[in-house]
PDB file of C-alpha atoms in Angstrom:
ATOM      1  CA  UNK A   1      77.155  98.768 162.174  1.00  0.00           C
ATOM      2  CA  UNK A   2      77.420  96.221 158.747  1.00  0.00           C
ATOM      3  CA  UNK A   3      81.191  95.044 158.506  1.00  0.00           C
ATOM      4  CA  UNK A   4      81.598  94.420 154.784  1.00  0.00           C
ATOM      5  CA  UNK A   5      84.879  92.220 155.333  1.00  0.00           C
ATOM      6  CA  UNK A   6      83.178  89.770 157.982  1.00  0.00           C
ATOM      7  CA  UNK A   7      80.330  89.761 155.304  1.00  0.00           C
ATOM      8  CA  UNK A   8      82.844  88.526 152.423  1.00  0.00           C
ATOM      9  CA  UNK A   9      84.568  86.269 154.507  1.00  0.00           C
ATOM     10  CA  UNK A  10      81.144  84.803 155.671  1.00  0.00           C
ATOM     11  CA  UNK A  11      80.181  84.710 152.185  1.00  0.00           C
ATOM     12  CA  UNK A  12      83.460  83.343 150.430  1.00  0.00           C
ATOM     13  CA  UNK A  13      82.692  79.701 151.983  1.00  0.00           C
ATOM     14  CA  UNK A  14      79.548  79.572 150.386  1.00  0.00           C
ATOM     15  CA  UNK A  15      79.196  78.083 146.787  1.00  0.00           C
ATOM     16  CA  UNK A  16      78.812  80.549 144.122  1.00  0.00           C
ATOM     17  CA  UNK A  17      75.438  82.051 143.196  1.00  0.00           C
ATOM     18  CA  UNK A  18      73.710  80.351 140.595  1.00  0.00           C
ATOM     19  CA  UNK A  19      73.188  82.301 136.930  1.00  0.00           C
ATOM     20  CA  UNK A  20      70.260  84.204 136.995  1.00  0.00           C
ATOM     21  CA  UNK A  21      70.089  84.109 140.664  1.00  0.00           C
ATOM     22  CA  UNK A  22      70.968  86.815 143.518  1.00  0.00           C
ATOM     23  CA  UNK A  23      72.367  86.316 146.869  1.00  0.00           C
ATOM     24  CA  UNK A  24      71.069  88.308 149.887  1.00  0.00           C
ATOM     25  CA  UNK A  25      72.523  88.821 153.143  1.00  0.00           C
ATOM     26  CA  UNK A  26      70.145  89.604 156.127  1.00  0.00           C
ATOM     27  CA  UNK A  27      71.969  91.521 159.162  1.00  0.00           C
ATOM     28  CA  UNK A  28      70.407  92.132 162.406  1.00  0.00           C
ATOM     29  CA  UNK A  29      72.627  94.515 164.126  1.00  0.00           C
ATOM     30  CA  UNK A  30      71.132  94.486 167.433  1.00  0.00           C
ATOM     31  CA  UNK A  31      70.954  90.585 167.701  1.00  0.00           C
ATOM     32  CA  UNK A  32      73.771  89.655 165.157  1.00  0.00           C
ATOM     33  CA  UNK A  33      71.759  87.683 163.138  1.00  0.00           C
ATOM     34  CA  UNK A  34      72.559  86.386 159.632  1.00  0.00           C
ATOM     35  CA  UNK A  35      70.602  84.689 156.892  1.00  0.00           C
ATOM     36  CA  UNK A  36      71.695  84.556 153.519  1.00  0.00           C
ATOM     37  CA  UNK A  37      69.069  83.329 150.558  1.00  0.00           C
ATOM     38  CA  UNK A  38      69.796  83.030 147.265  1.00  0.00           C
ATOM     39  CA  UNK A  39      66.764  83.417 145.126  1.00  0.00           C
ATOM     40  CA  UNK A  40      66.398  83.598 141.298  1.00  0.00           C
ATOM     41  CA  UNK A  41      66.202  86.933 139.605  1.00  0.00           C
ATOM     42  CA  UNK A  42      62.527  86.799 137.978  1.00  0.00           C
ATOM     43  CA  UNK A  43      60.492  86.055 140.906  1.00  0.00           C
ATOM     44  CA  UNK A  44      62.179  88.630 142.959  1.00  0.00           C
ATOM     45  CA  UNK A  45      60.957  91.242 140.517  1.00  0.00           C
ATOM     46  CA  UNK A  46      57.594  89.731 140.238  1.00  0.00           C
ATOM     47  CA  UNK A  47      57.818  89.785 144.471  1.00  0.00           C
ATOM     48  CA  UNK A  48      59.330  93.363 143.986  1.00  0.00           C
ATOM     49  CA  UNK A  49      56.333  94.792 141.814  1.00  0.00           C
ATOM     50  CA  UNK A  50      53.995  93.337 143.541  1.00  0.00           C
ATOM     51  CA  UNK A  51      54.801  94.555 146.748  1.00  0.00           C
ATOM     52  CA  UNK A  52      54.966  98.487 145.064  1.00  0.00           C
ATOM     53  CA  UNK A  53      51.622  97.971 143.022  1.00  0.00           C
ATOM     54  CA  UNK A  54      50.390  96.959 146.787  1.00  0.00           C
ATOM     55  CA  UNK A  55      51.866  99.870 148.363  1.00  0.00           C
ATOM     56  CA  UNK A  56      50.179 102.654 145.881  1.00  0.00           C
ATOM     57  CA  UNK A  57      51.646 106.076 145.561  1.00  0.00           C
ATOM     58  CA  UNK A  58      54.150 108.452 147.466  1.00  0.00           C
ATOM     59  CA  UNK A  59      56.732 107.809 149.542  1.00  0.00           C
ATOM     60  CA  UNK A  60      55.998 104.617 152.069  1.00  0.00           C
ATOM     61  CA  UNK A  61      59.672 103.611 153.222  1.00  0.00           C
ATOM     62  CA  UNK A  62      58.619 103.764 156.707  1.00  0.00           C
ATOM     63  CA  UNK A  63      55.927 100.806 156.158  1.00  0.00           C
ATOM     64  CA  UNK A  64      58.284  98.525 154.119  1.00  0.00           C
ATOM     65  CA  UNK A  65      60.655  99.433 157.167  1.00  0.00           C
ATOM     66  CA  UNK A  66      57.948  98.217 159.545  1.00  0.00           C
ATOM     67  CA  UNK A  67      56.948  95.486 157.646  1.00  0.00           C
ATOM     68  CA  UNK A  68      60.843  94.321 157.303  1.00  0.00           C
ATOM     69  CA  UNK A  69      60.988  94.439 161.039  1.00  0.00           C
ATOM     70  CA  UNK A  70      58.146  92.454 161.626  1.00  0.00           C
ATOM     71  CA  UNK A  71      58.988  89.685 159.296  1.00  0.00           C
ATOM     72  CA  UNK A  72      62.185  89.458 160.529  1.00  0.00           C
ATOM     73  CA  UNK A  73      60.893  88.914 164.265  1.00  0.00           C
ATOM     74  CA  UNK A  74      59.022  86.119 162.955  1.00  0.00           C
ATOM     75  CA  UNK A  75      62.056  84.433 161.713  1.00  0.00           C
ATOM     76  CA  UNK A  76      64.080  83.031 159.054  1.00  0.00           C
ATOM     77  CA  UNK A  77      60.424  81.668 157.099  1.00  0.00           C
ATOM     78  CA  UNK A  78      59.650  85.227 156.334  1.00  0.00           C
ATOM     79  CA  UNK A  79      63.356  85.689 154.472  1.00  0.00           C
ATOM     80  CA  UNK A  80      61.713  86.211 150.943  1.00  0.00           C
ATOM     81  CA  UNK A  81      58.963  88.688 152.008  1.00  0.00           C
ATOM     82  CA  UNK A  82      62.125  90.529 153.571  1.00  0.00           C
ATOM     83  CA  UNK A  83      63.997  90.279 150.425  1.00  0.00           C
ATOM     84  CA  UNK A  84      61.044  91.807 148.669  1.00  0.00           C
ATOM     85  CA  UNK A  85      60.588  94.439 150.888  1.00  0.00           C
ATOM     86  CA  UNK A  86      64.408  95.347 150.741  1.00  0.00           C
ATOM     87  CA  UNK A  87      64.194  95.852 146.810  1.00  0.00           C
ATOM     88  CA  UNK A  88      61.203  98.235 147.211  1.00  0.00           C
ATOM     89  CA  UNK A  89      63.128  99.968 150.174  1.00  0.00           C
ATOM     90  CA  UNK A  90      65.778 100.422 147.104  1.00  0.00           C
ATOM     91  CA  UNK A  91      62.877 101.098 144.350  1.00  0.00           C
ATOM     92  CA  UNK A  92      62.071 104.340 146.812  1.00  0.00           C
ATOM     93  CA  UNK A  93      65.586 105.489 146.957  1.00  0.00           C
ATOM     94  CA  UNK A  94      66.634 104.879 143.572  1.00  0.00           C
ATOM     95  CA  UNK A  95      63.024 105.765 141.452  1.00  0.00           C
ATOM     96  CA  UNK A  96      63.883 102.901 138.698  1.00  0.00           C
ATOM     97  CA  UNK A  97      62.777  99.450 138.797  1.00  0.00           C
ATOM     98  CA  UNK A  98      65.684  98.394 135.825  1.00  0.00           C
ATOM     99  CA  UNK A  99      68.499 100.427 137.485  1.00  0.00           C
ATOM    100  CA  UNK A 100      67.303  98.511 141.211  1.00  0.00           C
ATOM    101  CA  UNK A 101      67.581  95.092 139.191  1.00  0.00           C
ATOM    102  CA  UNK A 102      70.860  96.289 137.388  1.00  0.00           C
ATOM    103  CA  UNK A 103      72.256  96.711 140.778  1.00  0.00           C
ATOM    104  CA  UNK A 104      70.903  93.409 142.653  1.00  0.00           C
ATOM    105  CA  UNK A 105      72.383  91.515 139.475  1.00  0.00           C
ATOM    106  CA  UNK A 106      75.920  92.878 139.519  1.00  0.00           C
ATOM    107  CA  UNK A 107      76.691  92.327 143.377  1.00  0.00           C
ATOM    108  CA  UNK A 108      75.738  90.484 146.708  1.00  0.00           C
ATOM    109  CA  UNK A 109      72.786  92.445 148.391  1.00  0.00           C
ATOM    110  CA  UNK A 110      72.934  93.264 152.264  1.00  0.00           C
ATOM    111  CA  UNK A 111      69.577  94.311 154.156  1.00  0.00           C
ATOM    112  CA  UNK A 112      70.650  95.813 157.925  1.00  0.00           C
ATOM    113  CA  UNK A 113      68.381  95.928 160.367  1.00  0.00           C
ATOM    114  CA  UNK A 114      69.493  98.865 162.647  1.00  0.00           C
ATOM    115  CA  UNK A 115      67.724 100.339 165.810  1.00  0.00           C
ATOM    116  CA  UNK A 116      67.478 103.419 163.907  1.00  0.00           C
ATOM    117  CA  UNK A 117      67.052 103.029 160.175  1.00  0.00           C
ATOM    118  CA  UNK A 118      66.752  99.785 157.800  1.00  0.00           C
ATOM    119  CA  UNK A 119      69.787  99.979 154.905  1.00  0.00           C
ATOM    120  CA  UNK A 120      69.709  97.996 151.805  1.00  0.00           C
ATOM    121  CA  UNK A 121      72.831  98.234 149.538  1.00  0.00           C
ATOM    122  CA  UNK A 122      75.476  96.054 148.231  1.00  0.00           C
ATOM    123  CA  UNK A 123      78.123  94.232 150.176  1.00  0.00           C
ATOM    124  CA  UNK A 124      81.401  96.330 149.406  1.00  0.00           C
ATOM    125  CA  UNK A 125      84.007  94.382 147.631  1.00  0.00           C
TER     126      UNK A 125
END
């Protein structure tokens, strides 16, 4: 399970997020692997929209989750793809891209890759 307290302690040691950027924590429960990425919000939105366009219509959450797992297995070079796919997973559950980005901009986000599921959510404050 994702440990919000440990995540906040870890993130507290980092420089603040730049204005117009978002901080994303990627956590693999099985390997206790953590990656933190800071990225500008505009390119993230473009990447997310591209993933959503490429996916077509309907519920493709399982495909997004499979892709996240594949990229995670490849290593940190694929962190931007994991973040874009995580955004698409949020879109599948929230349904409104503006609402997704309002949430992303207001919190540090986390992608938790568990054996049975991938959870994308804000780090609890």
